[in-house]
Structures are given as structure tokens and as C-alpha cells.
Amino acid sequence: MTQVKVQPPVAKRIPKELKIHGDVRLDDYFWLNQREDQEVLDYLNAENAYCDELTAHTKEFQEHLFEEMKSRIKEDDQSVPYKYNGYWYIVKYETGKDYPIYIRKKETLEAEDELLFDCNEMAQGHDYFRLVGLNVSPDNTLISFGLDTVGRRNYTLKVKNLVTNEILPDSIENTTGSASWANDNITLFYTKKDTETLRSDKIYKHKLGNDETNDTLVFHEADDTFGVTVYKSKSRKYLVIACYSTLTNEYHILNADTPDESFKLFQERIRGVEYSISHYGDNFYVVTNSDNATNFKLMKTPETATGIENWQEVIGHREDVLIEDIDIFKDFLVVSERSNGLNEIRIIRWDGTEDYYLPFDNETYTAYTGTNVDFDTDILRYGYNSLTTPSSTIDFNMVTKTKTVKKEQEVLGGKFDKENYVSERIWATADDGTKIPMSMVYRKGIKKDGSNPLLQYAYGSYGSTIDPYFSTIRLSLLDRGFIYVISHVRGGEYLGRQWYEDGKLLTKTNTFTDFIACSKHLISEKYTSKEHLYALGGSAGGLLIGAVINLAPELYKGVIAAVPFVDVVTTMLDDSIPLTTGEYDEWGNPNEVDYYNYMKSYSPYDNVKAQDYPNILVTTGLHDSQVQYWEPAKWVAKLRLLKTDSNKLLLKTNMTAGHGGASGRFEALKEDAEEYAFLLDLENINN
């Protein structure tokens, strides 16, 4: 590994006192939160230059990794077609092009292509480009869509005439990018964002041809801990406004045939009661945790009497099975469940004559229902993959119980054979005795002698479960001797809803100590050693990485923290920042002293201290709306000041992107190649 004697940038220190609850925190780098300030931009550019200089010896290797990753991807590819309202819809990619092309075919797949959008043409002249929210009108002549050319997830809503191929003059700024059509083909309902916090807080009604200033406000979510969205039921009968927070839901419904009438409250919000609704026949089906159904249950209620007092049980609550979602068809109900961490898909006939599960026999895998927009069909589309098995799209006939693999992900290059890899699930024991599952993959033939480089990944927040999934990119690590591990720490929902409850608010530190317990287990079982163990996390997973290296830095040779949420206390005290108020139920409200003290005890930025840290690569985006760039920038500045080692500390800021990084499918690979080169370089692997 080449050592380059270059002096790192030093951020100036301007102490700022932050006072609350009689406590004072000194923040030397608060000034970095001025996005437009030239001195801030100069500092970020200096960090980029320093990062580039210290990794210059890996540039050729990065390019090699990029080409290797790219070579496995089928460039001229297309999605499995799905049929909706008389048309087949397809997404295509063409060789050498970064962005998708959307087409449709009328009635039959043999029909000629109708071009909806060529994003490669639309993206020209933009450093960042993203098209979202495609929604076709009931008469198939119009399509609404959202555009973002900054990366801040703030979309301009537009409409295209599919008969004339003209973009209509209708243009609405500051939206989520998605919209829903009423059945009259001229009325659109859409969601507006607060201009400062970017909270989705208002639903408007737009009539085609009208200026945005004449749009009608139909719903305003005044509670700043909630967001809102609007969509149409799969039955196409109802328009639905969904109000959501971390712990609570509320819905409002309107017959899509009468868009000028008022939405009707489905069931008013009750703090702590979550529910989701699906329409079928004369009823709504409700997945809910009401009455302490921690893992959720399925209820139904007449469409004329939707209050909670009318809900009747269809599938009861079970301690060992989490109900995640349902899909409704004319003759079948499909329930997505999770048992012992594994996905299960249950199929029930409405007439009660059948009730069975799809068979899956792997030790660790991912299965999920796919695009099932057609109501009157016996075909269930689902996806399947595992750490060793490329992703498949499968059509399952729920009557004949036969399946057709519509597409299996191709891994090009001629070198991949899934028989060369092994996946397994193992369990570590946390400090409190809880068993923590891990899913891992590696090439056959590794020895458990402590010499293997190992990358340990986790997320662990919002009840978001990281299922064991296949990755062609990851092969670049596996084929160079790395073991890859997903630690299913508390804060996710891998082992049910309680797994989430035990890793948030005043139990958040379980997420971090679980990860450390997994690391220690991997070392004690000689999968790896402290000299070869690496950790990776992004966003809230970046918070995990920051907390872990404060608590147990000696366990890791290097870590990558991608767009990390590391300044928890300051961010959660600033209700002008996007997401903050909506996250009180996840992290706590630090305006309350107990939450403040607890947050302060683990917030990575507040707990940086004079000690040795591992090698660290931190990435961020200047326009990130989820985790503001200044959090990682401040964290790196403080680490530079206090750390007592000579290990690498690198900050890479994408000056033209946001939370998701680069927008092109191959540009994003360059970021992966940079991260992998950082890890491999630390192992003295350079080819």
C-alpha cells in the first residue's frame, strides 16, 4: 500500500455554543452548513483534492474495477413486460447508454413500439437526471411524470400527450414527482413539498390546461411529524390520500369518478396505530397493528362503514409471523409474510377452498411480489434471488400452481458460476444474550484461519430489512477473497416487528452493540481478524458506522460511511431540515431532556475522542436532501483534529448529486469502484 505524504485540509474552528436543557455543546464546525458560502465550497473541494491525491495510486485499479463491474451487466437489456389497461409496458436499456427508455405496445407484444420517454435524450446537458412517477391516464392518452435535475428529490410535475407526443404546458414545481388521475382523464391529484423542509404536506387538484396558481388545495397535513401522498386503488375505484408518520397512519378516500367531491376520512389517526388499506369488491382490507397486534393482522370492513369499530378479522395476529403486505386479485388474496427472518408468500382463494405457501428451500434468500397491476388474472408475478443466485422474475399460475421464469438476471463476462459460491446464515450473541442473525457469502474453499478480508454491512433503522440479495458488483470483492456479511441488527424488522422496536428511540444503542457483537463473533470464529475486518453502512447505516468506531475502533482495519447521519443531536433539534420532525418517533425528540441525553450519548459527531481510529472513507453529496452534506464534513473535520493514528481519513463530496449519488447507471458504478479500491488497497490487492 503506497503511503503519500500529503497534508490534509484543516477546517478553521469557529466555536459555537449550542445550549438546551442547561447543557452546552461546543461545535467548532457549525459554520460548514452554509451551502452557498465560497469558503465552505473551497473546503469541500480541498478535501476532494486531498482524497484524489491519496488515492491517485489506485486510479488505474479503479478504472479496471469499473470496467470489470460494467462488463458483467447486460447493457442492451429490458424489463419483463407487464400489462395494464390494454397496453404492455417495458423499460429498455441500450448499449453505451446510461438511462432507461420507456415504451409500450398495444394489446400484444408483437405490436410496434410506442415511445414514452428516452431518458438519454432528456438527460443531455444535465449533470444529474431522474425521471419518476410515470402514471398513464385511464383513457391511455396522457402520462404524468416528475423530473429532477439537481438530486434534491424535488420534482417538477409535467404531462405528455401520448397521441401527439407533445409535452403539455402544465408544469408544477416542488412536488414528489408522482400524481394520480381521476377517471375523467383531465383531473390530476398531486403532492406538494414544503419549500424549506421538503416535507410532503399538501395535496392539490389540477385540471389540465389550468395554471398551477388555480389549482385547488384539497388536503393540508398540519402536523409536521406527518407526510402525505395520494394514489389510486388497484381496483381503480378510489383515490386515496395517505397520511403517514413513523408510528401512525390515516387515510382519506374519494370515488375516482367524482373528483370534485370531498375526500372522506377512512379512520382517524390514533397514535401508535398503523394501518394500510386495499379495496376489493364492497370491502376494504386493512393490514394493521391495532389492539397490540405487534406483527400485524389482516382485517376487512365495508366500504360504507370504514371506522375501526367495523373492522373484522381475516387473519389474526401471530407472535412468530410478521404480515408485511397484501396483493389483491379477483380470485385470490396474496399475503407477504416473514417468519424467522425469511420471506414467505401465502396464497388464499377468496372462496376459502385453498390456502398454501410458495415453496422456497434456501437457507437464506429474498422473495417478494413484483409488479401486479392487473386485477383480473390468475398470474402472480414475484421475484427471487439469494446471495449466490441472480435475480429471477417469475410468473406463478395460482390455479395450476405452475411457474414460468420470465427472466433470470444475466451475469456477463463468462466467469460467473453460482456453484463457486457458498451462502450461509450464522448467529452471534449480543451483550444482553439476544441471538443476532447474519447472512454471508464467499467463494468456495476459504479457510477459517483469520486471514480472510471480510466486509460487514448493516443498516438497522426504520424497521427497514436488508434481505440477502444478489449483486454482480459484489463479485469484484468475492473473487478477490473477501467474505461479505449482512448483519441483521435490531432496528430492522428481520425477526419481526419487535426486532425494530428493540432498536430505536431509547433502545437505539442495541443497533450498534449488535453490530459489534457480530464483528467479535466473526473474529472469534476465524472468518476474519481485526487486521482484515471492514465495515460499511450508508445514511442511517452511516450513523451505525460512526457509533461503532467510537465504541470499538480497534476491531476494524477500515470503514466506509456513505452519506452518514452522524450529527444526530443538532439535526434533530433543527426542524427546518428535511425529515427532522417526521423522525421524532424513530430517534426521539431532543427537545425532551431524556431523548436529548440519550441521543447525545451515541451521536457520532458528539462522541469523537482522542483515540486511534481505523482507515475511514466518507462520502456525501452537496445537494443531499436526506442527510445534509455538512454532517459528514463536520465529522471528518473533528476526526482530523482529535484522532491519534496515522490512518487514512478521506472525505469525497459529489458536488453535483444528492443522497443517491450519481444518476446514470454506469456513473454510479464509478463510485462503487472507488469504494472497493479503498478496501482492496488496504489489503494490498491491486489487480
XYZ file of C-alpha atoms in Angstrom:
687
model
C 0.000 0.000 0.000
C 1.579 3.283 -1.059
C 1.856 5.970 1.626
C 1.687 9.522 0.305
C 2.973 12.329 2.498
C 0.389 14.984 1.793
C -1.007 17.320 4.392
C -4.786 17.048 4.856
C -7.019 20.136 4.740
C -7.587 21.764 8.099
C -11.015 23.297 8.616
C -10.935 26.508 10.605
C -12.523 26.388 14.047
C -15.220 28.893 14.947
C -16.658 27.722 18.278
C -20.440 27.960 18.518
C -22.271 27.287 21.764
C -25.394 25.151 21.414
C -27.470 25.346 24.597
C -30.531 23.383 25.679
C -31.692 21.705 28.899
C -28.925 23.521 30.792
C -26.330 21.697 28.696
C -23.793 23.356 26.413
C -22.226 21.681 23.368
C -19.373 23.410 21.577
C -19.458 22.986 17.807
C -16.267 24.237 16.130
C -17.511 23.444 12.640
C -21.093 24.682 12.662
C -20.099 27.229 10.003
C -19.833 24.455 7.395
C -23.632 24.399 6.998
C -23.629 27.364 4.599
C -24.106 25.602 1.266
C -23.645 28.752 -0.851
C -20.600 30.061 1.058
C -17.476 30.031 -1.129
C -15.242 29.212 1.841
C -17.348 26.094 2.503
C -17.154 25.052 -1.146
C -13.392 25.685 -1.127
C -13.018 23.414 1.904
C -15.071 20.614 0.309
C -13.057 20.925 -2.901
C -9.820 20.816 -0.880
C -10.988 17.605 0.772
C -11.811 16.190 -2.671
C -8.345 17.115 -3.920
C -6.743 15.503 -0.857
C -8.819 12.361 -1.379
C -7.831 12.258 -5.041
C -4.151 12.658 -4.167
C -4.134 9.917 -1.543
C -5.941 7.534 -3.879
C -4.080 8.541 -7.058
C -2.065 5.301 -6.984
C -5.371 3.349 -7.222
C -6.834 5.331 -10.151
C -5.829 2.745 -12.720
C -7.193 -0.020 -10.481
C -10.435 1.924 -10.015
C -10.825 2.102 -13.784
C -10.124 -1.630 -14.018
C -12.747 -2.350 -11.340
C -15.255 -0.085 -13.092
C -14.772 -1.858 -16.421
C -14.986 -5.224 -14.659
C -18.262 -4.301 -12.925
C -19.654 -2.851 -16.126
C -18.676 -5.947 -18.127
C -20.990 -8.136 -16.030
C -24.031 -6.009 -16.818
C -26.151 -6.710 -19.874
C -26.158 -3.283 -21.480
C -28.843 -3.970 -24.081
C -31.436 -5.158 -21.607
C -35.131 -4.807 -20.939
C -37.625 -5.454 -18.174
C -40.210 -8.213 -18.215
C -43.300 -6.631 -19.844
C -46.395 -6.144 -17.721
C -49.890 -5.459 -18.998
C -52.082 -2.648 -17.730
C -55.326 -1.362 -19.210
C -54.731 -2.815 -22.662
C -51.036 -1.991 -23.043
C -47.788 -3.836 -22.370
C -45.211 -1.638 -20.623
C -41.452 -2.203 -20.991
C -38.272 -0.467 -19.793
C -35.266 -0.864 -22.112
C -31.565 -0.101 -21.843
C -29.272 0.242 -24.850
C -25.550 -0.419 -25.110
C -23.409 2.501 -24.019
C -26.341 4.488 -22.646
C -26.785 5.468 -19.024
C -30.538 5.943 -18.778
C -33.713 3.924 -19.400
C -36.063 4.099 -22.385
C -39.766 3.628 -21.628
C -42.003 2.068 -24.274
C -45.401 0.394 -24.550
C -47.166 -1.903 -27.015
C -50.910 -2.050 -27.616
C -52.638 -5.346 -26.688
C -49.930 -7.678 -27.996
C -46.163 -7.907 -27.595
C -45.935 -8.159 -31.366
C -47.358 -4.646 -31.758
C -44.996 -1.835 -32.704
C -43.200 0.128 -30.015
C -44.726 3.359 -28.779
C -42.006 5.530 -27.257
C -42.999 7.116 -23.970
C -39.637 8.585 -22.871
C -35.990 8.289 -23.889
C -34.225 9.465 -20.751
C -30.861 9.519 -22.544
C -32.071 12.372 -24.733
C -33.821 14.113 -21.847
C -30.686 13.929 -19.651
C -28.444 15.724 -22.136
C -26.960 18.877 -20.636
C -27.648 17.796 -17.056
C -25.062 16.547 -14.549
C -27.909 14.794 -12.736
C -31.154 13.465 -14.162
C -34.020 11.455 -12.722
C -37.472 10.673 -14.155
C -40.077 9.301 -11.728
C -43.789 8.798 -11.148
C -44.966 7.691 -14.600
C -48.761 7.484 -14.498
C -50.970 6.903 -17.545
C -54.490 8.357 -17.712
C -57.450 5.913 -17.733
C -58.054 6.526 -21.467
C -54.341 5.817 -22.210
C -53.778 9.163 -23.982
C -51.829 11.117 -21.333
C -48.963 10.398 -18.954
C -47.840 12.414 -15.948
C -44.208 12.339 -14.792
C -41.741 14.067 -12.469
C -38.274 15.463 -13.302
C -35.327 16.236 -11.007
C -32.093 17.628 -12.476
C -30.418 18.563 -9.168
C -30.575 15.449 -6.974
C -32.548 17.023 -4.153
C -35.650 14.851 -4.777
C -37.653 17.941 -5.610
C -39.574 17.203 -8.800
C -41.267 19.270 -11.474
C -44.541 17.578 -12.471
C -45.374 17.548 -16.180
C -47.829 15.850 -18.563
C -47.205 14.377 -22.010
C -49.846 13.799 -24.694
C -49.218 10.258 -25.950
C -51.218 10.834 -29.143
C -49.306 13.904 -30.333
C -46.086 13.280 -28.319
C -46.227 16.869 -27.081
C -45.308 17.943 -23.568
C -48.273 19.990 -22.351
C -47.690 23.477 -20.920
C -48.878 22.243 -17.498
C -45.839 22.409 -15.189
C -45.902 22.233 -11.400
C -42.800 22.844 -9.284
C -41.792 21.452 -5.912
C -43.651 18.127 -5.960
C -42.871 14.495 -5.111
C -42.987 13.734 -8.845
C -45.958 11.382 -8.700
C -49.616 12.114 -9.376
C -52.893 10.203 -9.720
C -55.572 10.599 -12.371
C -59.251 10.809 -11.662
C -61.377 8.725 -14.034
C -62.321 11.812 -16.105
C -58.820 11.967 -17.680
C -58.449 15.686 -17.004
C -58.100 15.868 -13.214
C -54.775 15.151 -11.520
C -54.116 14.945 -7.788
C -50.534 15.567 -6.684
C -48.397 16.181 -3.596
C -46.537 19.442 -2.913
C -43.488 19.768 -0.691
C -42.710 22.467 1.860
C -40.077 24.633 0.171
C -37.726 24.647 3.181
C -38.145 21.302 4.941
C -39.153 19.372 1.770
C -41.862 17.666 3.834
C -44.691 16.357 1.646
C -47.529 18.273 3.267
C -50.203 19.323 0.735
C -52.431 17.545 -1.799
C -53.657 19.640 -4.734
C -56.145 19.064 -7.528
C -55.113 20.178 -11.005
C -57.321 20.461 -14.088
C -55.419 20.076 -17.351
C -54.859 23.386 -19.106
C -55.142 25.439 -15.905
C -52.266 27.405 -14.488
C -50.780 25.968 -11.282
C -51.932 29.087 -9.401
C -55.540 27.997 -9.993
C -55.056 24.521 -8.514
C -57.276 23.577 -5.587
C -55.800 22.649 -2.216
C -57.742 19.556 -1.152
C -55.711 18.496 1.891
C -53.097 20.077 4.145
C -51.215 17.999 6.708
C -50.633 20.476 9.523
C -48.827 18.049 11.849
C -45.150 18.440 10.983
C -44.370 14.889 12.106
C -46.516 13.537 9.231
C -46.133 13.405 5.465
C -48.812 12.798 2.811
C -49.172 11.185 -0.583
C -52.034 10.403 -2.983
C -52.630 7.318 -5.134
C -55.372 5.271 -6.801
C -56.530 1.886 -5.512
C -55.687 -1.177 -7.616
C -59.427 -1.598 -8.200
C -59.304 1.896 -9.832
C -62.436 2.877 -7.934
C -60.872 5.091 -5.268
C -58.415 7.930 -4.976
C -56.624 7.660 -1.641
C -54.801 10.255 0.458
C -52.350 8.581 2.842
C -51.052 10.436 5.901
C -48.053 8.718 7.460
C -45.582 9.046 10.290
C -43.187 6.543 11.838
C -45.868 5.095 14.136
C -49.252 6.227 12.861
C -51.376 6.236 9.681
C -54.557 7.899 8.476
C -56.366 7.593 5.119
C -58.959 9.623 3.213
C -60.853 8.203 0.210
C -62.762 9.593 -2.772
C -64.593 7.845 -5.602
C -62.362 8.396 -8.667
C -65.495 9.056 -10.789
C -66.337 12.175 -8.768
C -63.082 14.143 -8.381
C -64.825 17.394 -7.463
C -66.424 15.931 -4.359
C -64.638 15.879 -0.992
C -62.413 13.142 0.363
C -63.912 11.131 3.225
C -61.967 10.139 6.337
C -61.404 6.365 6.428
C -60.318 6.065 10.077
C -58.863 8.960 12.033
C -55.329 8.655 13.295
C -54.747 7.030 16.658
C -51.200 7.453 17.901
C -49.333 4.173 17.587
C -51.914 2.564 15.276
C -50.545 1.773 11.839
C -52.762 0.574 9.039
C -52.824 0.273 5.246
C -55.856 -0.252 3.019
C -56.672 -2.215 -0.165
C -60.036 -2.121 -1.935
C -61.800 -5.262 -3.184
C -65.472 -5.641 -4.112
C -67.637 -3.984 -1.479
C -64.912 -4.043 1.182
C -61.587 -2.620 2.180
C -58.898 -4.914 3.529
C -56.800 -3.439 6.307
C -53.333 -4.547 7.487
C -52.961 -3.114 10.998
C -51.237 -3.371 14.357
C -54.329 -2.199 16.263
C -55.072 -3.793 19.656
C -51.404 -4.616 20.244
C -51.038 -6.767 17.125
C -47.276 -6.139 17.080
C -46.677 -8.295 13.986
C -49.864 -7.006 12.314
C -53.112 -8.730 11.368
C -55.493 -8.526 8.413
C -58.984 -7.082 8.844
C -61.813 -6.167 6.471
C -64.539 -3.545 6.606
C -67.433 -2.468 4.321
C -66.636 0.475 2.039
C -69.694 2.216 3.517
C -68.520 1.802 7.145
C -64.750 2.159 7.356
C -64.248 3.125 11.020
C -62.146 0.863 13.221
C -65.236 -0.314 15.127
C -66.373 -2.091 11.938
C -63.123 -3.935 11.234
C -63.485 -7.732 11.251
C -60.595 -10.165 11.499
C -59.487 -12.130 8.427
C -56.007 -13.275 9.541
C -55.213 -12.933 13.213
C -52.044 -11.737 14.894
C -49.217 -14.265 15.332
C -46.224 -13.877 17.638
C -43.847 -15.558 15.181
C -45.086 -14.289 11.806
C -44.960 -10.696 10.536
C -47.524 -9.639 7.917
C -45.682 -7.211 5.616
C -48.133 -6.600 2.770
C -51.000 -7.973 0.680
C -51.789 -8.156 -3.047
C -55.415 -8.436 -4.116
C -56.642 -10.263 -7.222
C -60.130 -11.111 -8.447
C -59.997 -14.704 -7.130
C -57.008 -14.641 -4.786
C -55.539 -12.862 -1.796
C -51.732 -12.942 -1.636
C -50.085 -12.250 1.725
C -46.390 -11.360 2.071
C -45.167 -12.658 5.408
C -41.857 -13.006 7.252
C -41.068 -15.926 9.562
C -37.725 -16.457 11.333
C -36.287 -13.736 9.118
C -37.279 -15.364 5.829
C -39.801 -14.139 3.243
C -42.910 -16.243 2.687
C -45.651 -15.761 0.089
C -49.074 -17.115 1.049
C -51.893 -17.604 -1.483
C -55.535 -17.792 -0.364
C -58.639 -18.218 -2.538
C -61.367 -15.766 -1.644
C -63.851 -18.663 -1.580
C -61.763 -20.388 1.100
C -61.067 -23.551 -0.900
C -57.271 -23.111 -0.973
C -54.603 -21.690 1.313
C -50.951 -22.529 0.586
C -47.400 -21.135 0.546
C -44.957 -20.886 -2.346
C -42.089 -23.334 -1.687
C -38.625 -21.855 -1.025
C -35.858 -24.164 0.135
C -32.749 -21.978 0.519
C -31.204 -21.259 3.910
C -31.142 -17.544 3.195
C -32.856 -15.805 0.259
C -35.090 -12.916 -0.804
C -38.568 -13.354 -2.312
C -41.104 -10.606 -2.970
C -44.225 -9.928 -5.000
C -43.472 -7.896 -8.119
C -45.479 -5.671 -10.451
C -49.044 -6.970 -10.137
C -51.184 -4.155 -11.512
C -53.695 -6.432 -13.252
C -56.640 -7.280 -11.003
C -58.415 -9.880 -13.154
C -55.680 -12.501 -13.555
C -54.586 -15.841 -12.099
C -50.914 -14.917 -12.543
C -48.831 -13.722 -9.598
C -45.538 -12.121 -10.562
C -42.827 -12.429 -7.957
C -39.072 -12.009 -7.676
C -36.485 -14.326 -6.180
C -32.748 -14.116 -5.542
C -30.159 -15.004 -2.935
C -26.573 -14.113 -2.127
C -25.439 -16.710 -4.687
C -28.404 -16.749 -7.098
C -29.035 -13.965 -9.632
C -32.418 -12.297 -9.544
C -35.317 -14.013 -11.321
C -38.724 -12.661 -12.308
C -41.287 -15.454 -12.124
C -44.934 -15.733 -13.183
C -46.821 -18.187 -10.976
C -50.229 -19.510 -12.027
C -52.223 -19.592 -8.804
C -54.741 -22.081 -10.269
C -52.430 -24.666 -11.841
C -49.577 -23.956 -9.383
C -47.074 -23.871 -12.235
C -44.377 -21.260 -12.603
C -42.669 -19.693 -15.578
C -39.321 -17.965 -15.179
C -39.821 -14.870 -17.320
C -36.306 -13.583 -16.831
C -33.153 -14.506 -14.965
C -30.548 -11.823 -14.481
C -27.639 -12.459 -16.809
C -24.128 -12.135 -15.415
C -21.921 -11.489 -18.413
C -18.183 -11.966 -18.731
C -18.269 -15.758 -18.776
C -16.677 -16.141 -15.344
C -19.678 -16.413 -13.030
C -20.862 -19.819 -11.844
C -23.102 -19.808 -8.783
C -21.678 -23.198 -7.792
C -18.411 -21.415 -6.956
C -20.004 -19.521 -4.060
C -21.393 -20.503 -0.677
C -24.006 -18.664 1.379
C -24.920 -19.394 4.968
C -26.682 -17.900 7.947
C -24.933 -17.764 11.310
C -25.814 -16.218 14.662
C -23.866 -14.071 17.100
C -24.812 -13.431 20.726
C -25.353 -9.806 21.793
C -24.360 -8.416 25.183
C -27.885 -8.999 26.519
C -27.983 -12.605 25.283
C -30.053 -11.930 22.148
C -29.100 -14.010 19.100
C -28.253 -11.796 16.105
C -28.501 -13.383 12.626
C -26.009 -12.758 9.838
C -26.231 -13.714 6.167
C -22.884 -14.280 4.463
C -21.432 -15.231 1.094
C -17.935 -16.203 -0.019
C -16.108 -18.213 -2.662
C -15.811 -21.932 -2.029
C -12.561 -23.072 -0.486
C -11.837 -20.306 2.016
C -10.117 -21.370 5.230
C -11.338 -20.182 8.608
C -7.890 -19.138 9.760
C -8.481 -15.439 10.407
C -6.720 -14.349 7.213
C -9.773 -13.564 5.072
C -10.693 -9.951 4.373
C -14.345 -9.506 5.347
C -16.790 -6.662 4.656
C -19.583 -6.415 7.222
C -22.650 -4.391 6.231
C -25.749 -3.308 8.147
C -28.447 -0.628 8.174
C -30.610 -1.154 11.253
C -33.168 1.673 11.280
C -36.801 2.469 10.390
C -37.743 -1.211 10.512
C -36.074 -1.492 7.104
C -34.981 -5.063 6.487
C -31.873 -5.714 4.413
C -32.636 -9.054 2.830
C -29.819 -11.222 1.431
C -29.724 -10.172 -2.209
C -27.547 -10.965 -5.218
C -25.120 -8.359 -6.536
C -22.968 -8.552 -9.659
C -20.870 -5.668 -8.295
C -20.072 -7.587 -5.101
C -18.393 -10.325 -7.175
C -15.389 -7.993 -7.511
C -14.803 -8.433 -3.787
C -15.746 -12.111 -3.517
C -13.463 -13.106 -6.391
C -10.553 -11.381 -4.638
C -11.054 -13.363 -1.445
C -13.456 -11.179 0.528
C -16.267 -12.590 2.643
C -19.406 -10.404 2.564
C -21.723 -10.334 5.586
C -25.069 -8.653 6.220
C -25.668 -8.279 9.956
C -29.416 -8.251 10.638
C -29.142 -6.000 13.692
C -32.029 -4.726 15.786
C -33.658 -1.600 14.366
C -34.549 -3.519 11.201
C -37.522 -5.886 11.023
C -35.742 -9.101 10.046
C -37.110 -11.060 13.005
C -40.471 -9.273 13.206
C -41.791 -6.003 14.454
C -40.326 -6.351 17.956
C -36.875 -6.515 16.348
C -37.499 -2.957 15.176
C -38.951 -1.771 18.480
C -35.831 -3.032 20.258
C -33.524 -0.894 18.102
C -34.991 2.610 18.107
C -35.714 5.523 20.454
C -34.302 4.686 23.910
C -33.054 1.269 22.767
C -31.164 2.597 19.704
C -27.745 1.584 21.029
C -28.738 -2.086 20.603
C -28.206 -1.495 16.867
C -24.564 -0.566 17.459
C -23.729 -3.172 20.097
C -25.378 -5.880 17.955
C -23.053 -4.954 15.081
C -20.020 -5.084 17.367
C -21.149 -8.471 18.734
C -21.355 -9.739 15.148
C -17.844 -8.418 14.445
C -16.442 -10.149 17.530
C -18.156 -13.409 16.568
C -16.730 -13.264 13.038
C -13.265 -12.770 14.529
C -13.616 -15.453 17.224
C -14.845 -17.984 14.632
C -11.826 -17.078 12.494
C -13.779 -15.970 9.448
C -11.520 -12.917 9.670
C -9.388 -10.933 12.121
C -9.020 -7.349 13.314
C -6.337 -6.877 10.659
C -8.772 -7.811 7.874
C -12.236 -6.718 9.058
C -14.019 -3.848 7.295
C -17.408 -2.235 7.895
C -19.830 -0.423 5.574
C -23.036 1.497 6.128
C -24.943 4.303 4.442
C -27.300 7.036 5.669
C -28.709 5.731 8.981
C -26.267 2.868 8.418
C -23.566 5.540 8.323
C -24.708 6.570 11.797
C -24.168 2.942 12.779
C -20.605 3.034 11.411
C -19.874 6.325 13.212
C -21.152 4.995 16.530
C -19.334 1.675 16.170
C -15.906 3.211 15.520
C -16.311 5.442 18.563
C -17.132 2.377 20.679
C -14.809 -0.273 19.232
C -12.369 1.236 16.708
C -9.799 -1.472 17.371
C -11.944 -4.144 15.677
C -11.690 -2.719 12.149
C -8.919 -2.171 9.628
C -11.132 0.216 7.644
C -14.693 1.508 7.293
C -16.813 3.238 4.680
C -19.534 5.629 5.835
C -21.732 6.642 2.889
C -23.873 9.795 3.262
C -23.731 9.211 7.047
C -26.248 10.653 9.524
C -23.656 11.469 12.196
C -24.673 14.794 13.783
C -27.833 13.390 15.333
C -28.479 15.884 18.122
C -28.006 19.089 16.131
C -30.023 17.791 13.179
C -32.901 16.555 15.315
C -33.031 19.937 17.067
C -33.325 21.787 13.724
C -36.902 21.438 12.497
C -36.100 23.376 9.305
C -34.065 20.454 7.952
C -35.860 17.962 5.680
C -37.093 14.860 7.512
C -36.346 16.075 11.053
C -39.846 16.439 12.523
C -41.086 13.291 10.827
C -38.348 11.312 12.555
C -39.114 12.064 16.198
C -40.762 8.649 16.544
C -37.606 6.976 15.229
C -34.890 8.786 17.156
C -36.841 10.731 19.778
C -37.432 14.459 20.151
C -34.337 16.044 21.739
C -36.435 18.959 22.920
C -37.327 16.451 25.648
C -34.398 16.032 28.034
C -34.392 12.212 28.217
C -34.146 11.875 24.449
C -31.570 14.639 24.274
C -29.286 12.950 26.799
C -29.671 9.528 25.190
C -29.023 10.858 21.676
C -26.009 12.788 22.870
C -24.620 9.578 24.392
C -24.281 7.906 20.970
C -24.285 10.683 18.337
C -21.044 10.006 16.400
C -20.103 13.670 15.995
C -20.601 14.426 19.685
C -18.552 11.411 20.782
C -15.427 11.704 18.644
C -12.489 11.483 21.028
C -8.698 11.333 21.128
C -8.080 7.704 20.178
C -6.891 5.608 17.285
C -9.481 5.148 14.537
C -9.444 2.746 11.572
C -8.904 3.889 7.986
C -12.048 5.805 7.014
C -13.669 6.767 3.706
C -16.652 9.115 3.987
C -18.877 10.025 1.015
C -21.579 12.669 0.656
C -23.459 14.760 -1.920
C -23.638 18.543 -1.880
C -27.368 18.515 -2.703
C -28.333 15.670 -0.368
C -31.835 16.301 0.999
C -31.859 13.297 3.347
C -28.552 13.794 5.180
C -27.138 17.269 4.672
C -23.546 17.308 3.381
C -22.318 19.280 6.404
C -22.860 16.351 8.779
C -20.099 14.189 7.263
C -17.981 17.302 6.544
C -18.088 18.399 10.207
C -17.475 14.840 11.396
C -14.361 14.459 9.253
C -13.027 17.838 10.406
C -13.453 16.827 14.057
C -11.924 13.395 13.469
C -8.895 15.061 11.837
C -8.453 17.241 14.911
C -8.742 14.516 17.542
C -7.702 11.141 16.145
C -4.321 9.860 17.335
C -3.449 7.497 14.463
C -1.858 7.951 11.057
C -4.542 6.005 9.183
C -6.299 7.374 6.155
C -9.277 9.694 6.619
C -10.880 10.661 3.318
C -13.945 12.775 2.510
C -15.373 12.593 -1.017
C -18.182 15.028 -1.867
C -20.123 14.620 -5.099
C -20.617 18.294 -5.937
C -23.450 17.612 -8.427
C -25.574 14.929 -6.705
C -27.691 14.150 -3.679
C -28.430 11.242 -1.352
C -28.422 8.563 -4.024
C -25.162 9.616 -5.654
C -24.699 9.777 -9.411
C -27.830 9.258 -11.521
C -26.541 7.287 -14.516
C -26.392 3.508 -14.185
C -22.690 3.433 -15.112
C -21.684 6.686 -13.408
C -22.885 5.120 -10.152
C -20.529 2.170 -10.756
C -17.571 4.556 -10.646
C -18.488 5.386 -7.058
C -18.661 1.659 -6.239
C -15.256 1.169 -7.851
C -13.782 3.966 -5.710
C -15.107 2.369 -2.534
C -13.926 -1.115 -3.473
C -10.475 0.195 -4.436
C -10.219 1.819 -0.993
C -10.876 -1.539 0.696
C -8.731 -3.622 -1.629
C -5.828 -1.179 -1.369
C -5.854 -1.635 2.404
C -5.421 -5.366 1.734
C -2.593 -4.656 -0.734
C -4.728 -6.085 -3.529
C -4.287 -4.023 -6.661
C -5.343 -6.189 -9.579
